[in-house]
Amino acid sequence: MKAMKVWIDEGCIICRACEEICPDVFEVDDENCYVIEENIDGNEDLIKEAAEACPVEVIIIDNEEDDDLDNGDEDDEDEEEDEEDEDDK
């Protein structure tokens, strides 16, 4: 299962677009924009919409996967190395 992480990178211009689209997750005051992390779950589609609407593209979304799924990539690399070794023979 993927867990979404969301944060605001430097450069936010406080336009409030994200808050208008997804007020449960984004809170904006006169100086900063905040992510209400406990409200991310269930609001993923609106978060993506807010990120796409951000005029300065500072809403960062990271979908983390379980560590078990990452192990598959290493096996693919090993297979590629084995194939290269066979080609050298």
PDB file of N, CA, C and O in Angstrom, residues 16-46:
ATOM      1  N   ARG A  16      -3.218  30.911  -2.102  1.00  0.00           N
ATOM      2  CA  ARG A  16      -4.371  30.229  -1.491  1.00  0.00           C
ATOM      3  C   ARG A  16      -5.116  29.274  -2.444  1.00  0.00           C
ATOM      4  O   ARG A  16      -6.183  28.773  -2.126  1.00  0.00           O
ATOM      5  N   ALA A  17      -4.572  29.021  -3.619  1.00  0.00           N
ATOM      6  CA  ALA A  17      -5.241  28.108  -4.552  1.00  0.00           C
ATOM      7  C   ALA A  17      -5.394  26.712  -3.951  1.00  0.00           C
ATOM      8  O   ALA A  17      -6.458  26.091  -4.063  1.00  0.00           O
ATOM      9  N   CYS A  18      -4.350  26.218  -3.295  1.00  0.00           N
ATOM     10  CA  CYS A  18      -4.404  24.873  -2.708  1.00  0.00           C
ATOM     11  C   CYS A  18      -5.476  24.789  -1.626  1.00  0.00           C
ATOM     12  O   CYS A  18      -6.216  23.812  -1.537  1.00  0.00           O
ATOM     13  N   GLU A  19      -5.561  25.834  -0.816  1.00  0.00           N
ATOM     14  CA  GLU A  19      -6.542  25.862   0.273  1.00  0.00           C
ATOM     15  C   GLU A  19      -7.972  25.905  -0.279  1.00  0.00           C
ATOM     16  O   GLU A  19      -8.874  25.288   0.285  1.00  0.00           O
ATOM     17  N   GLU A  20      -8.167  26.605  -1.382  1.00  0.00           N
ATOM     18  CA  GLU A  20      -9.494  26.658  -1.999  1.00  0.00           C
ATOM     19  C   GLU A  20      -9.901  25.305  -2.560  1.00  0.00           C
ATOM     20  O   GLU A  20     -11.061  24.909  -2.481  1.00  0.00           O
ATOM     21  N   ILE A  21      -8.942  24.569  -3.107  1.00  0.00           N
ATOM     22  CA  ILE A  21      -9.231  23.258  -3.698  1.00  0.00           C
ATOM     23  C   ILE A  21      -9.364  22.178  -2.634  1.00  0.00           C
ATOM     24  O   ILE A  21     -10.249  21.329  -2.710  1.00  0.00           O
ATOM     25  N   CYS A  22      -8.504  22.207  -1.629  1.00  0.00           N
ATOM     26  CA  CYS A  22      -8.473  21.146  -0.620  1.00  0.00           C
ATOM     27  C   CYS A  22      -8.243  21.734   0.776  1.00  0.00           C
ATOM     28  O   CYS A  22      -7.171  21.576   1.361  1.00  0.00           O
ATOM     29  N   PRO A  23      -9.260  22.392   1.334  1.00  0.00           N
ATOM     30  CA  PRO A  23      -9.097  23.048   2.630  1.00  0.00           C
ATOM     31  C   PRO A  23      -8.868  22.094   3.803  1.00  0.00           C
ATOM     32  O   PRO A  23      -8.360  22.516   4.853  1.00  0.00           O
ATOM     33  N   ASP A  24      -9.210  20.819   3.641  1.00  0.00           N
ATOM     34  CA  ASP A  24      -8.975  19.859   4.718  1.00  0.00           C
ATOM     35  C   ASP A  24      -7.491  19.563   4.906  1.00  0.00           C
ATOM     36  O   ASP A  24      -7.061  19.152   5.979  1.00  0.00           O
ATOM     37  N   VAL A  25      -6.693  19.757   3.848  1.00  0.00           N
ATOM     38  CA  VAL A  25      -5.269  19.423   3.905  1.00  0.00           C
ATOM     39  C   VAL A  25      -4.376  20.662   3.909  1.00  0.00           C
ATOM     40  O   VAL A  25      -3.341  20.676   4.567  1.00  0.00           O
ATOM     41  N   PHE A  26      -4.760  21.705   3.201  1.00  0.00           N
ATOM     42  CA  PHE A  26      -3.916  22.895   3.092  1.00  0.00           C
ATOM     43  C   PHE A  26      -4.509  24.050   3.898  1.00  0.00           C
ATOM     44  O   PHE A  26      -5.693  24.369   3.752  1.00  0.00           O
ATOM     45  N   GLU A  27      -3.668  24.647   4.720  1.00  0.00           N
ATOM     46  CA  GLU A  27      -4.066  25.816   5.495  1.00  0.00           C
ATOM     47  C   GLU A  27      -3.064  26.925   5.209  1.00  0.00           C
ATOM     48  O   GLU A  27      -1.849  26.717   5.306  1.00  0.00           O
ATOM     49  N   VAL A  28      -3.565  28.090   4.847  1.00  0.00           N
ATOM     50  CA  VAL A  28      -2.709  29.197   4.457  1.00  0.00           C
ATOM     51  C   VAL A  28      -2.995  30.392   5.362  1.00  0.00           C
ATOM     52  O   VAL A  28      -4.150  30.734   5.600  1.00  0.00           O
ATOM     53  N   ASP A  29      -1.912  31.005   5.877  1.00  0.00           N
ATOM     54  CA  ASP A  29      -2.069  32.261   6.605  1.00  0.00           C
ATOM     55  C   ASP A  29      -1.355  33.353   5.814  1.00  0.00           C
ATOM     56  O   ASP A  29      -1.016  33.159   4.646  1.00  0.00           O
ATOM     57  N   ASP A  30      -1.108  34.487   6.415  1.00  0.00           N
ATOM     58  CA  ASP A  30      -0.505  35.604   5.681  1.00  0.00           C
ATOM     59  C   ASP A  30       0.946  35.360   5.269  1.00  0.00           C
ATOM     60  O   ASP A  30       1.456  36.039   4.370  1.00  0.00           O
ATOM     61  N   GLU A  31       1.623  34.386   5.902  1.00  0.00           N
ATOM     62  CA  GLU A  31       3.050  34.183   5.629  1.00  0.00           C
ATOM     63  C   GLU A  31       3.428  32.778   5.185  1.00  0.00           C
ATOM     64  O   GLU A  31       4.488  32.584   4.601  1.00  0.00           O
ATOM     65  N   ASN A  32       2.583  31.776   5.482  1.00  0.00           N
ATOM     66  CA  ASN A  32       2.958  30.389   5.207  1.00  0.00           C
ATOM     67  C   ASN A  32       1.775  29.558   4.752  1.00  0.00           C
ATOM     68  O   ASN A  32       0.619  29.898   4.981  1.00  0.00           O
ATOM     69  N   CYS A  33       2.120  28.440   4.142  1.00  0.00           N
ATOM     70  CA  CYS A  33       1.148  27.419   3.776  1.00  0.00           C
ATOM     71  C   CYS A  33       1.520  26.157   4.549  1.00  0.00           C
ATOM     72  O   CYS A  33       2.692  25.779   4.602  1.00  0.00           O
ATOM     73  N   TYR A  34       0.535  25.520   5.150  1.00  0.00           N
ATOM     74  CA  TYR A  34       0.774  24.340   5.981  1.00  0.00           C
ATOM     75  C   TYR A  34       0.016  23.143   5.421  1.00  0.00           C
ATOM     76  O   TYR A  34      -1.068  23.292   4.863  1.00  0.00           O
ATOM     77  N   VAL A  35       0.590  21.956   5.616  1.00  0.00           N
ATOM     78  CA  VAL A  35      -0.065  20.707   5.260  1.00  0.00           C
ATOM     79  C   VAL A  35      -0.549  20.067   6.553  1.00  0.00           C
ATOM     80  O   VAL A  35       0.229  19.860   7.489  1.00  0.00           O
ATOM     81  N   ILE A  36      -1.826  19.749   6.617  1.00  0.00           N
ATOM     82  CA  ILE A  36      -2.399  19.063   7.773  1.00  0.00           C
ATOM     83  C   ILE A  36      -2.304  17.569   7.491  1.00  0.00           C
ATOM     84  O   ILE A  36      -3.161  16.982   6.816  1.00  0.00           O
ATOM     85  N   GLU A  37      -1.216  16.978   7.964  1.00  0.00           N
ATOM     86  CA  GLU A  37      -0.860  15.607   7.589  1.00  0.00           C
ATOM     87  C   GLU A  37      -1.926  14.576   7.947  1.00  0.00           C
ATOM     88  O   GLU A  37      -2.139  13.623   7.200  1.00  0.00           O
ATOM     89  N   GLU A  38      -2.596  14.749   9.064  1.00  0.00           N
ATOM     90  CA  GLU A  38      -3.584  13.748   9.486  1.00  0.00           C
ATOM     91  C   GLU A  38      -4.814  13.720   8.569  1.00  0.00           C
ATOM     92  O   GLU A  38      -5.605  12.786   8.636  1.00  0.00           O
ATOM     93  N   ASN A  39      -4.935  14.703   7.677  1.00  0.00           N
ATOM     94  CA  ASN A  39      -6.074  14.735   6.754  1.00  0.00           C
ATOM     95  C   ASN A  39      -5.712  14.307   5.331  1.00  0.00           C
ATOM     96  O   ASN A  39      -6.559  14.382   4.435  1.00  0.00           O
ATOM     97  N   ILE A  40      -4.481  13.863   5.117  1.00  0.00           N
ATOM     98  CA  ILE A  40      -4.062  13.461   3.772  1.00  0.00           C
ATOM     99  C   ILE A  40      -4.866  12.263   3.281  1.00  0.00           C
ATOM    100  O   ILE A  40      -5.382  12.271   2.170  1.00  0.00           O
ATOM    101  N   ASP A  41      -4.978  11.238   4.122  1.00  0.00           N
ATOM    102  CA  ASP A  41      -5.679  10.015   3.733  1.00  0.00           C
ATOM    103  C   ASP A  41      -7.134  10.336   3.389  1.00  0.00           C
ATOM    104  O   ASP A  41      -7.842  10.957   4.174  1.00  0.00           O
ATOM    105  N   GLY A  42      -7.557   9.956   2.212  1.00  0.00           N
ATOM    106  CA  GLY A  42      -8.915  10.205   1.759  1.00  0.00           C
ATOM    107  C   GLY A  42      -9.051  11.453   0.896  1.00  0.00           C
ATOM    108  O   GLY A  42     -10.109  11.680   0.310  1.00  0.00           O
ATOM    109  N   ASN A  43      -8.008  12.259   0.844  1.00  0.00           N
ATOM    110  CA  ASN A  43      -8.043  13.494   0.051  1.00  0.00           C
ATOM    111  C   ASN A  43      -7.022  13.484  -1.080  1.00  0.00           C
ATOM    112  O   ASN A  43      -6.703  14.536  -1.631  1.00  0.00           O
ATOM    113  N   GLU A  44      -6.531  12.321  -1.447  1.00  0.00           N
ATOM    114  CA  GLU A  44      -5.454  12.218  -2.428  1.00  0.00           C
ATOM    115  C   GLU A  44      -5.787  12.881  -3.770  1.00  0.00           C
ATOM    116  O   GLU A  44      -4.944  13.569  -4.341  1.00  0.00           O
ATOM    117  N   ASP A  45      -6.992  12.686  -4.261  1.00  0.00           N
ATOM    118  CA  ASP A  45      -7.351  13.269  -5.561  1.00  0.00           C
ATOM    119  C   ASP A  45      -7.351  14.796  -5.513  1.00  0.00           C
ATOM    120  O   ASP A  45      -6.867  15.451  -6.430  1.00  0.00           O
ATOM    121  N   LEU A  46      -7.882  15.363  -4.428  1.00  0.00           N
ATOM    122  CA  LEU A  46      -7.894  16.819  -4.295  1.00  0.00           C
ATOM    123  C   LEU A  46      -6.485  17.372  -4.082  1.00  0.00           C
ATOM    124  O   LEU A  46      -6.168  18.469  -4.558  1.00  0.00           O
TER     125      LEU A  46
END
